[in-house]
PDB file of C-alpha atoms in Angstrom:
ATOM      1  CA  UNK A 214      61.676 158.322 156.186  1.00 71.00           C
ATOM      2  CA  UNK A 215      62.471 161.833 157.750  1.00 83.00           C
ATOM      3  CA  UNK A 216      63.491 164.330 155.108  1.00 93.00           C
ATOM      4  CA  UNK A 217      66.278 166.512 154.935  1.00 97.00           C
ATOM      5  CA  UNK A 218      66.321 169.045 158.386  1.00 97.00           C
ATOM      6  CA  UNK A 219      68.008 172.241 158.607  1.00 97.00           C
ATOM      7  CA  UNK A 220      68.289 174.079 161.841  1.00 97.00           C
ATOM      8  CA  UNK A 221      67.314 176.935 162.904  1.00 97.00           C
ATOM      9  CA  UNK A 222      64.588 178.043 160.359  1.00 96.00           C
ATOM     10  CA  UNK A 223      65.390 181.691 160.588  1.00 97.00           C
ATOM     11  CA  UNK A 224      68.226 183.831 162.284  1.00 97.00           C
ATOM     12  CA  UNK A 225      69.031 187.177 162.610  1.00 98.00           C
ATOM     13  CA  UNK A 226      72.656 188.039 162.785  1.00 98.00           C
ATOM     14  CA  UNK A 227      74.636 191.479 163.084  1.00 97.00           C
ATOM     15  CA  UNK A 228      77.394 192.521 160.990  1.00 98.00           C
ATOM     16  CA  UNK A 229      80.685 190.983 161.830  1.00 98.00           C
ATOM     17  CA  UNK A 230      79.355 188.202 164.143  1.00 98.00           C
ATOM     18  CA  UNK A 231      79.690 184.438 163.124  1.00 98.00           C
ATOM     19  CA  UNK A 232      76.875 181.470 162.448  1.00 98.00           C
ATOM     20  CA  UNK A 233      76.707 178.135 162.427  1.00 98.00           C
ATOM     21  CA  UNK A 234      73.991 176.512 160.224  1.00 98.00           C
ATOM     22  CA  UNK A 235      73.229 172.805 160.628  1.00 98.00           C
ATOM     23  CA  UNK A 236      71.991 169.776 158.409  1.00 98.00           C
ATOM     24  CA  UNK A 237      70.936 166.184 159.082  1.00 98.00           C
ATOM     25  CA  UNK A 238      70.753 164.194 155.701  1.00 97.00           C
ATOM     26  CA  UNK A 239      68.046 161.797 154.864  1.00 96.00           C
ATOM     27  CA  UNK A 240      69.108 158.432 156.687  1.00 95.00           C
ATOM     28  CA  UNK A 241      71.232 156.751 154.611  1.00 92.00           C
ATOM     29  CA  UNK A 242      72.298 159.235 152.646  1.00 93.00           C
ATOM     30  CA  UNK A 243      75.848 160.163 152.578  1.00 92.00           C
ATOM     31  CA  UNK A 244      77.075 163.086 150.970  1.00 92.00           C
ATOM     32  CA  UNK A 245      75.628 166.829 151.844  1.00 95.00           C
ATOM     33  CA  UNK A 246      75.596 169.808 149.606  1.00 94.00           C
ATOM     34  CA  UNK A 247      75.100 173.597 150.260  1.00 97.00           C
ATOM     35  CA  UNK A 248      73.734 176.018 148.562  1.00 96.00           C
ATOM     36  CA  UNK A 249      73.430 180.128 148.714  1.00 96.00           C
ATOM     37  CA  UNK A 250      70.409 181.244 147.446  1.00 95.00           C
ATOM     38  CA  UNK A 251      69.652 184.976 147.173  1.00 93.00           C
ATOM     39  CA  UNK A 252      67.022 186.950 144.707  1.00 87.00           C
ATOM     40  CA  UNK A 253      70.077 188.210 142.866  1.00 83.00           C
ATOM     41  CA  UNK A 254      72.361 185.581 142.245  1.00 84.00           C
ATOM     42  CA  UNK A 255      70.185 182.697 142.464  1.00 87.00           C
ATOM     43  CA  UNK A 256      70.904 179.379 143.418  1.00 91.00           C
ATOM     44  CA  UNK A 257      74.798 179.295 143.933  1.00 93.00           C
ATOM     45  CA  UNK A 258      76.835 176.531 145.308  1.00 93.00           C
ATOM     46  CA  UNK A 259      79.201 176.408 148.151  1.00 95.00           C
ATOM     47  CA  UNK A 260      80.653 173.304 149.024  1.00 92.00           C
ATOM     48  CA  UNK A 261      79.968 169.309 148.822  1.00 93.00           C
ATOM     49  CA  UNK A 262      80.899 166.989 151.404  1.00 94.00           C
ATOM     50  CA  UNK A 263      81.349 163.114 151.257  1.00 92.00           C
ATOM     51  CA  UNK A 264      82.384 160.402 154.253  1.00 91.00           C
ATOM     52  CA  UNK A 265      83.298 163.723 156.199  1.00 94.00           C
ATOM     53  CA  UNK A 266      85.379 164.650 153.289  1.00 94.00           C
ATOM     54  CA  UNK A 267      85.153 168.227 151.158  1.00 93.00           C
ATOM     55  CA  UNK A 268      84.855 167.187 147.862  1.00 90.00           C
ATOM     56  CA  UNK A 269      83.853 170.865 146.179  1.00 89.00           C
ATOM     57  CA  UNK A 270      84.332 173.947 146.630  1.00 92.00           C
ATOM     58  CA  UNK A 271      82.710 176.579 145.140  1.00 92.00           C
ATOM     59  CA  UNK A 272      83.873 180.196 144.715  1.00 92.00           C
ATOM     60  CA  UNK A 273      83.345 181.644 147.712  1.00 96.00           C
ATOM     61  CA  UNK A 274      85.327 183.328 150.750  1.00 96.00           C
ATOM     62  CA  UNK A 275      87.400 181.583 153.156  1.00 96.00           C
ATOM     63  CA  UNK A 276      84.560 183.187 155.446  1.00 97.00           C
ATOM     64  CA  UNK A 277      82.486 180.426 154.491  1.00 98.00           C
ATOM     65  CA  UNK A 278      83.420 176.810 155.666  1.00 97.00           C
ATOM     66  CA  UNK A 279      82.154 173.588 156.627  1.00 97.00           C
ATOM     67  CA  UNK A 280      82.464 169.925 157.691  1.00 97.00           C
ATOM     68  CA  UNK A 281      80.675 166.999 157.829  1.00 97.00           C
ATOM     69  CA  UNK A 282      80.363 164.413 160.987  1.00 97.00           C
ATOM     70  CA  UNK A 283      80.844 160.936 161.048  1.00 96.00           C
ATOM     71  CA  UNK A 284      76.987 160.372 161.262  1.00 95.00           C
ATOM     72  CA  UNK A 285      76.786 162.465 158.132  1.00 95.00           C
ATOM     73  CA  UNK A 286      75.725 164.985 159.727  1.00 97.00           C
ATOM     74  CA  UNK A 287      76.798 168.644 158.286  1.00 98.00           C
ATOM     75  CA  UNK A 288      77.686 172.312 159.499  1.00 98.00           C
ATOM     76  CA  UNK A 289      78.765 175.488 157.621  1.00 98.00           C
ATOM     77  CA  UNK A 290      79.803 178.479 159.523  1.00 98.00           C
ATOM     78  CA  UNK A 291      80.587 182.013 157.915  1.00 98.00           C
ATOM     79  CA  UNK A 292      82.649 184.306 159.889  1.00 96.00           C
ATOM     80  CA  UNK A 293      82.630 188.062 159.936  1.00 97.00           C
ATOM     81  CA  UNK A 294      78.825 188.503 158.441  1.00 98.00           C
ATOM     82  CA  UNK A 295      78.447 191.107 155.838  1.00 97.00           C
ATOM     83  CA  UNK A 296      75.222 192.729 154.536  1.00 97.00           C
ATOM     84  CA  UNK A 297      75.153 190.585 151.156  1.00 96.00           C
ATOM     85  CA  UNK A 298      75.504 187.346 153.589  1.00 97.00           C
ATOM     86  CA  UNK A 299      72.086 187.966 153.722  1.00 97.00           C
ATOM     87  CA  UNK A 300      70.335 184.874 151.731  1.00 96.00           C
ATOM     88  CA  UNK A 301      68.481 181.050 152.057  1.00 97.00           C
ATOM     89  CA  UNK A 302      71.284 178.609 152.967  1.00 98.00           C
ATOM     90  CA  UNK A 303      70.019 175.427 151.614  1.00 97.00           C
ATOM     91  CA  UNK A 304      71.400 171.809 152.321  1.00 97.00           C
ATOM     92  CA  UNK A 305      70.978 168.998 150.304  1.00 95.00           C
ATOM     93  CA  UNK A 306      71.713 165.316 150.905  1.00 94.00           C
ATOM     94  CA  UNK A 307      72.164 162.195 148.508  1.00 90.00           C
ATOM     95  CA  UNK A 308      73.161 158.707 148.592  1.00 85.00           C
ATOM     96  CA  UNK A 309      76.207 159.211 146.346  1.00 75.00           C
ATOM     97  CA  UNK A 310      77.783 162.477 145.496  1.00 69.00           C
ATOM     98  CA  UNK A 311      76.253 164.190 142.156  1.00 68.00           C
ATOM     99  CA  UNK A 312      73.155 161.866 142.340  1.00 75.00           C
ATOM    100  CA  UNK A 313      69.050 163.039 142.839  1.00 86.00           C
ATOM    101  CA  UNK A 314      69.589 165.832 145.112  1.00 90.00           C
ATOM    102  CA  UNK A 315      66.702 165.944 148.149  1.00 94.00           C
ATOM    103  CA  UNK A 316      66.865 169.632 149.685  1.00 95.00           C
ATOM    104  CA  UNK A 317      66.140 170.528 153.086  1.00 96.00           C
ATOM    105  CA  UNK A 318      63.915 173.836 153.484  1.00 95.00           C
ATOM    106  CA  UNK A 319      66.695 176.154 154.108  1.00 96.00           C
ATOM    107  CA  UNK A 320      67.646 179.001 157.047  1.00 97.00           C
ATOM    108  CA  UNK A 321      66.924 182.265 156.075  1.00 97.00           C
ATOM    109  CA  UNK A 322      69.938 184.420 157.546  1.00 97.00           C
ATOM    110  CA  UNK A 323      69.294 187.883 157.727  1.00 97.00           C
ATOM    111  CA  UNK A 324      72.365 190.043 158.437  1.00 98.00           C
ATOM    112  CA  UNK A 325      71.717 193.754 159.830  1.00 96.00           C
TER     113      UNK A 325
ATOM    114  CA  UNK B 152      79.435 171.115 132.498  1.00 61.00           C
ATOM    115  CA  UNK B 153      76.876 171.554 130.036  1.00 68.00           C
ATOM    116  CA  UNK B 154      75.496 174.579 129.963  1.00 85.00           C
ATOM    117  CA  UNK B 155      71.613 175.188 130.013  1.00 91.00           C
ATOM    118  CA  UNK B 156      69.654 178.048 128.744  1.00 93.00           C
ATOM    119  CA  UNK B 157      65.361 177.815 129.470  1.00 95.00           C
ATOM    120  CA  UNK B 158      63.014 180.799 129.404  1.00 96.00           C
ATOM    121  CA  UNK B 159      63.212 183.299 132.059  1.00 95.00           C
ATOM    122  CA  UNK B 160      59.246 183.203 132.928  1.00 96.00           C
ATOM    123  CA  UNK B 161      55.989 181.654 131.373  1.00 97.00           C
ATOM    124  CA  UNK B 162      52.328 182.237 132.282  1.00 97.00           C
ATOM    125  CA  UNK B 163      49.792 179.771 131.741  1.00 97.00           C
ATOM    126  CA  UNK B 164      46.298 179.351 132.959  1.00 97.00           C
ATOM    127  CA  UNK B 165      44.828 177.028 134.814  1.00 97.00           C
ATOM    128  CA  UNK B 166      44.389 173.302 132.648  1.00 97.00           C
ATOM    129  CA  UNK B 167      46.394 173.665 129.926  1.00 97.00           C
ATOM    130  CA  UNK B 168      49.620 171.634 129.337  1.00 97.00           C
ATOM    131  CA  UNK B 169      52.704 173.460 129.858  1.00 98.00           C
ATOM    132  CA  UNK B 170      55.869 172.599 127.960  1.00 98.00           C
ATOM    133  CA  UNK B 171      59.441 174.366 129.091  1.00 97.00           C
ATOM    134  CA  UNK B 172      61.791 173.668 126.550  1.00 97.00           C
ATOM    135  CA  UNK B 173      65.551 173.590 128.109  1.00 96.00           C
ATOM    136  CA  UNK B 174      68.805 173.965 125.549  1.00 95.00           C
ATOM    137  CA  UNK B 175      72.271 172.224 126.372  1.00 92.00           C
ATOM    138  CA  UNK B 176      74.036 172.271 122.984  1.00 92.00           C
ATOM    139  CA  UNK B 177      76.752 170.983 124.822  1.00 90.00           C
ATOM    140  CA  UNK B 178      75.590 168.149 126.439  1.00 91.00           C
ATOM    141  CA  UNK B 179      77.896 164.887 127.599  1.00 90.00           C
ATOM    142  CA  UNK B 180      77.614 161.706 126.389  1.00 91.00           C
ATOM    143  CA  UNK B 181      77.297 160.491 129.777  1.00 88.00           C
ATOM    144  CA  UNK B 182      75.217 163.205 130.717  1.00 90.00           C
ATOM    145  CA  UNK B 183      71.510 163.093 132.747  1.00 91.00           C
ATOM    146  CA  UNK B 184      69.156 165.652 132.018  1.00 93.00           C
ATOM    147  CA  UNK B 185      67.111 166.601 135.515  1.00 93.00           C
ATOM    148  CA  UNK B 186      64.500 168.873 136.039  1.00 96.00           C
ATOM    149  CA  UNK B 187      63.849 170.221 139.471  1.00 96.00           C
ATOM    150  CA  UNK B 188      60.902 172.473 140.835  1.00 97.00           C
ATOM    151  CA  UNK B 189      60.930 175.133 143.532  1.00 96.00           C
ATOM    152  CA  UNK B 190      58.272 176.888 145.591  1.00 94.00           C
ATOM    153  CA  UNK B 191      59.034 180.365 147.389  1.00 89.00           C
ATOM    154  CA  UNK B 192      60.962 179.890 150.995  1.00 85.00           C
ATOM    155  CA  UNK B 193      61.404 176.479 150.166  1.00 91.00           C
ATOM    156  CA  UNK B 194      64.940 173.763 148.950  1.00 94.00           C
ATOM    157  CA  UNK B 195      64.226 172.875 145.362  1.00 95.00           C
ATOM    158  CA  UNK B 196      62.447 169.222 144.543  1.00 95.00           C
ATOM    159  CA  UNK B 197      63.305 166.723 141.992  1.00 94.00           C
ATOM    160  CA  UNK B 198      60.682 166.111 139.395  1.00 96.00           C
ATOM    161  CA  UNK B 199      61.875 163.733 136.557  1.00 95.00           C
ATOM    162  CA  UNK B 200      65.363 162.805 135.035  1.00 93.00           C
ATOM    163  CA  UNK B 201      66.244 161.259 131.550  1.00 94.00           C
ATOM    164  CA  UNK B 202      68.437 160.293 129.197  1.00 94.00           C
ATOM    165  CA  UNK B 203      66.910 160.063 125.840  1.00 92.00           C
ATOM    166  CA  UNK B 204      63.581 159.838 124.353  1.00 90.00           C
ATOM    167  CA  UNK B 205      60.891 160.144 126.335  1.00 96.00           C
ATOM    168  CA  UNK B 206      60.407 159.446 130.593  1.00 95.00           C
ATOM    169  CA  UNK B 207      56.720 159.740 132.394  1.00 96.00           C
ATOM    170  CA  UNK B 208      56.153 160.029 135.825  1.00 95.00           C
ATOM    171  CA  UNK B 209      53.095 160.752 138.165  1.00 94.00           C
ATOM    172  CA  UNK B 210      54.170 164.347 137.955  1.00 92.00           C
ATOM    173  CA  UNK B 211      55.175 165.175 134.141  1.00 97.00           C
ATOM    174  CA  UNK B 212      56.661 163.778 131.295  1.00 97.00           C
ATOM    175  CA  UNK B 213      60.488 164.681 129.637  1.00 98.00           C
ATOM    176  CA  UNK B 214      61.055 164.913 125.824  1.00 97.00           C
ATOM    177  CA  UNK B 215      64.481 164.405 124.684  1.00 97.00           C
ATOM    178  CA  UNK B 216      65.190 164.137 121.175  1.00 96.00           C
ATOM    179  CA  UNK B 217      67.664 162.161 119.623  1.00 95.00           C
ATOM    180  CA  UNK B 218      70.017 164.781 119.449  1.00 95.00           C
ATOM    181  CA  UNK B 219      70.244 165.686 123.295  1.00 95.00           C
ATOM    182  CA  UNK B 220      70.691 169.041 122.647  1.00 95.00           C
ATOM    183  CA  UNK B 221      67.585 170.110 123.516  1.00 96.00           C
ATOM    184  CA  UNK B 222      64.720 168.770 126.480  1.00 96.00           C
ATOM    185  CA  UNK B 223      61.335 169.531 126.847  1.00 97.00           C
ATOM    186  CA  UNK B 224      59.256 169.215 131.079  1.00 98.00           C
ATOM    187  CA  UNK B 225      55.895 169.024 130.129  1.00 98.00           C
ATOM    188  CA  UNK B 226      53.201 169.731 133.124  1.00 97.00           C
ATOM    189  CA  UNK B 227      49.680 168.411 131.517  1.00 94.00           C
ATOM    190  CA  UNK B 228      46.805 170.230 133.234  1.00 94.00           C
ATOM    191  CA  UNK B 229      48.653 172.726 135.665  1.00 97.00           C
ATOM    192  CA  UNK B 230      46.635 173.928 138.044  1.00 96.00           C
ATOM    193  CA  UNK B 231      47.349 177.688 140.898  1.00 97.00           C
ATOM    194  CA  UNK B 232      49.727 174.903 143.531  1.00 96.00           C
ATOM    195  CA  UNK B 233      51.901 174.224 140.249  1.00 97.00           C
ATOM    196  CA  UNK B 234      53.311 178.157 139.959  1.00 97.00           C
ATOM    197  CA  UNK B 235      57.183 177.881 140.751  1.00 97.00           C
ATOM    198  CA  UNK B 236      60.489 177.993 139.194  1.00 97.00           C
ATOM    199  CA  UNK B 237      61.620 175.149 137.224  1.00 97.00           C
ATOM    200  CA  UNK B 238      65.227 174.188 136.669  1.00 96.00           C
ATOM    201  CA  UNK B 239      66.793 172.320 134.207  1.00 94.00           C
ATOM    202  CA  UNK B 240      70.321 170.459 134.819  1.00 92.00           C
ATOM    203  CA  UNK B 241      72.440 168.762 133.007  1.00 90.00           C
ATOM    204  CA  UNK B 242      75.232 166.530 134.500  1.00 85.00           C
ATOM    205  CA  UNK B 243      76.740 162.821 134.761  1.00 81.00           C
ATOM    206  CA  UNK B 244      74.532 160.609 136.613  1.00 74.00           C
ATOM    207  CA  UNK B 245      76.823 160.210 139.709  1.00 67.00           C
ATOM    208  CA  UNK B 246      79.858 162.762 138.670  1.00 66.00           C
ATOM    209  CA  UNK B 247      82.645 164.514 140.677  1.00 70.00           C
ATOM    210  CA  UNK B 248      81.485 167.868 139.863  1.00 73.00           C
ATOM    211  CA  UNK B 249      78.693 169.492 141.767  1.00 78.00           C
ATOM    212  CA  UNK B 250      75.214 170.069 140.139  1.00 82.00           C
ATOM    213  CA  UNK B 251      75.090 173.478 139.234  1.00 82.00           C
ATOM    214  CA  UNK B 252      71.623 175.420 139.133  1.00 86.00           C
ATOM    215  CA  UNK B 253      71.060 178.371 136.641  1.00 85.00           C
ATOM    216  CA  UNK B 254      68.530 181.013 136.803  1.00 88.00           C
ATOM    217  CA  UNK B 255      65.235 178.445 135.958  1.00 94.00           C
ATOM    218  CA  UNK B 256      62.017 179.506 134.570  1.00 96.00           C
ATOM    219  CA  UNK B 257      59.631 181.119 136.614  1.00 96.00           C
ATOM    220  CA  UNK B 258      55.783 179.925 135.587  1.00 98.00           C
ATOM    221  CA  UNK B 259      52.908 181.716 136.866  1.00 98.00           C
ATOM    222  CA  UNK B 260      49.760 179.486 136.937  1.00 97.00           C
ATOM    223  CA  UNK B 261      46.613 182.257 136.306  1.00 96.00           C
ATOM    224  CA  UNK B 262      43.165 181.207 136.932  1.00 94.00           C
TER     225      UNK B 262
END
């Protein structure tokens, strides 16, 4: 069974442009979360989404969004990049929300 | 949530057992205790989840007392590949809240 895949792998963005990170869950599985990860802050989360439906939030900008397809398949975009955007974006899938989480190997945005 | 505090780093050389001790004084009745691992560049993996008393796996083994309010991941013969961070998590087995990571314990595996 294919794992969790993240696309692209790396990215370099400027300041003030937008980005569009994807996720395709583990077959199956139906709810997606992301996560920010920097050296600072560690492992923070951003939002949870079930049966294309955003279930969590967490305290971030309105820069940051996201959705979910009907295939379970998952975006987040952030608008306007700033410097501190600069992190590993990490998805995670699992069959129900708040169960074993199975993470993806992330996109490392760098933001000049 | 419950929250969890673990040790910030450990070092430990190559063989022994390793034992990282998490504390949730808070923890739920219907709360799971989960342990996940993470290697540099790379989305954290699950390792072992528990309840109460004690849970083995191919990987390690989980201590829980009776109490809850404490859990212990113990790694038995670690070897260089086992050096990450190691989170602990506390949470309801299939909840509405998302599972929240802290700052984990970073062990250093020395030859």
């Amino acid at each position: 069974k294919a794992g969790v895949t993240q696309t692209p792998r790396y990215l370099i963005k400027t300041r003030g442009q937008q980005v569009t990170l994807s996720c395709s869950p583990i077959s199956g599985h139906r709810s997606v979360s992301w996560y920010q990860q920097t050296p600072g802050q560690g492992l923070q989360f951003l939002f949870e989404y079930f049966s294309e439906t955003q279930r969590n939030k967490g305290n971030f900008p309105g820069r940051f969004s996201g959705r979910q397809f009907s295939n379970s398949r998952s975006e987040m975009n952030v608008s306007t990049l700033e410097l501190g955007d600069s992190a590993l974006y990490l998805c995670a899938s699992s069959l129900p929300p708040g169960e074993k989480l199975f993470f993806g190997s992330g996109t490392q945005l760098s933001v000049l | 949530l419950a929250k969890t505090t673990q040790p910030i780093s450990m070092d430990s050389y190559e063989g022994q057992e390793v034992n990282i001790t998490c504390s949730h004084n808070n923890i739920a009745t219907n709360d799971y205790i989960t342990w996940y691992q993470q290697f540099p560049s790379q989305g954290p993996r699950f390792i072992i989840q528990g309840y109460k008393t004690k849970v083995t796996n191919e990987v390690a083994s989980l201590f829980i007392p009776a109490d809850r309010k404490s859990s212990t991941l113990s790694l038995p013969r670690v070897s260089l590949s086992d050096t990450a961070v190691y989170y602990c998590l506390v949470a309801p087995y299939s909840g509405n809240t998302p599972l929240v990571f802290g700052k984990g314990t970073r062990l250093s595996v020395i030859a």
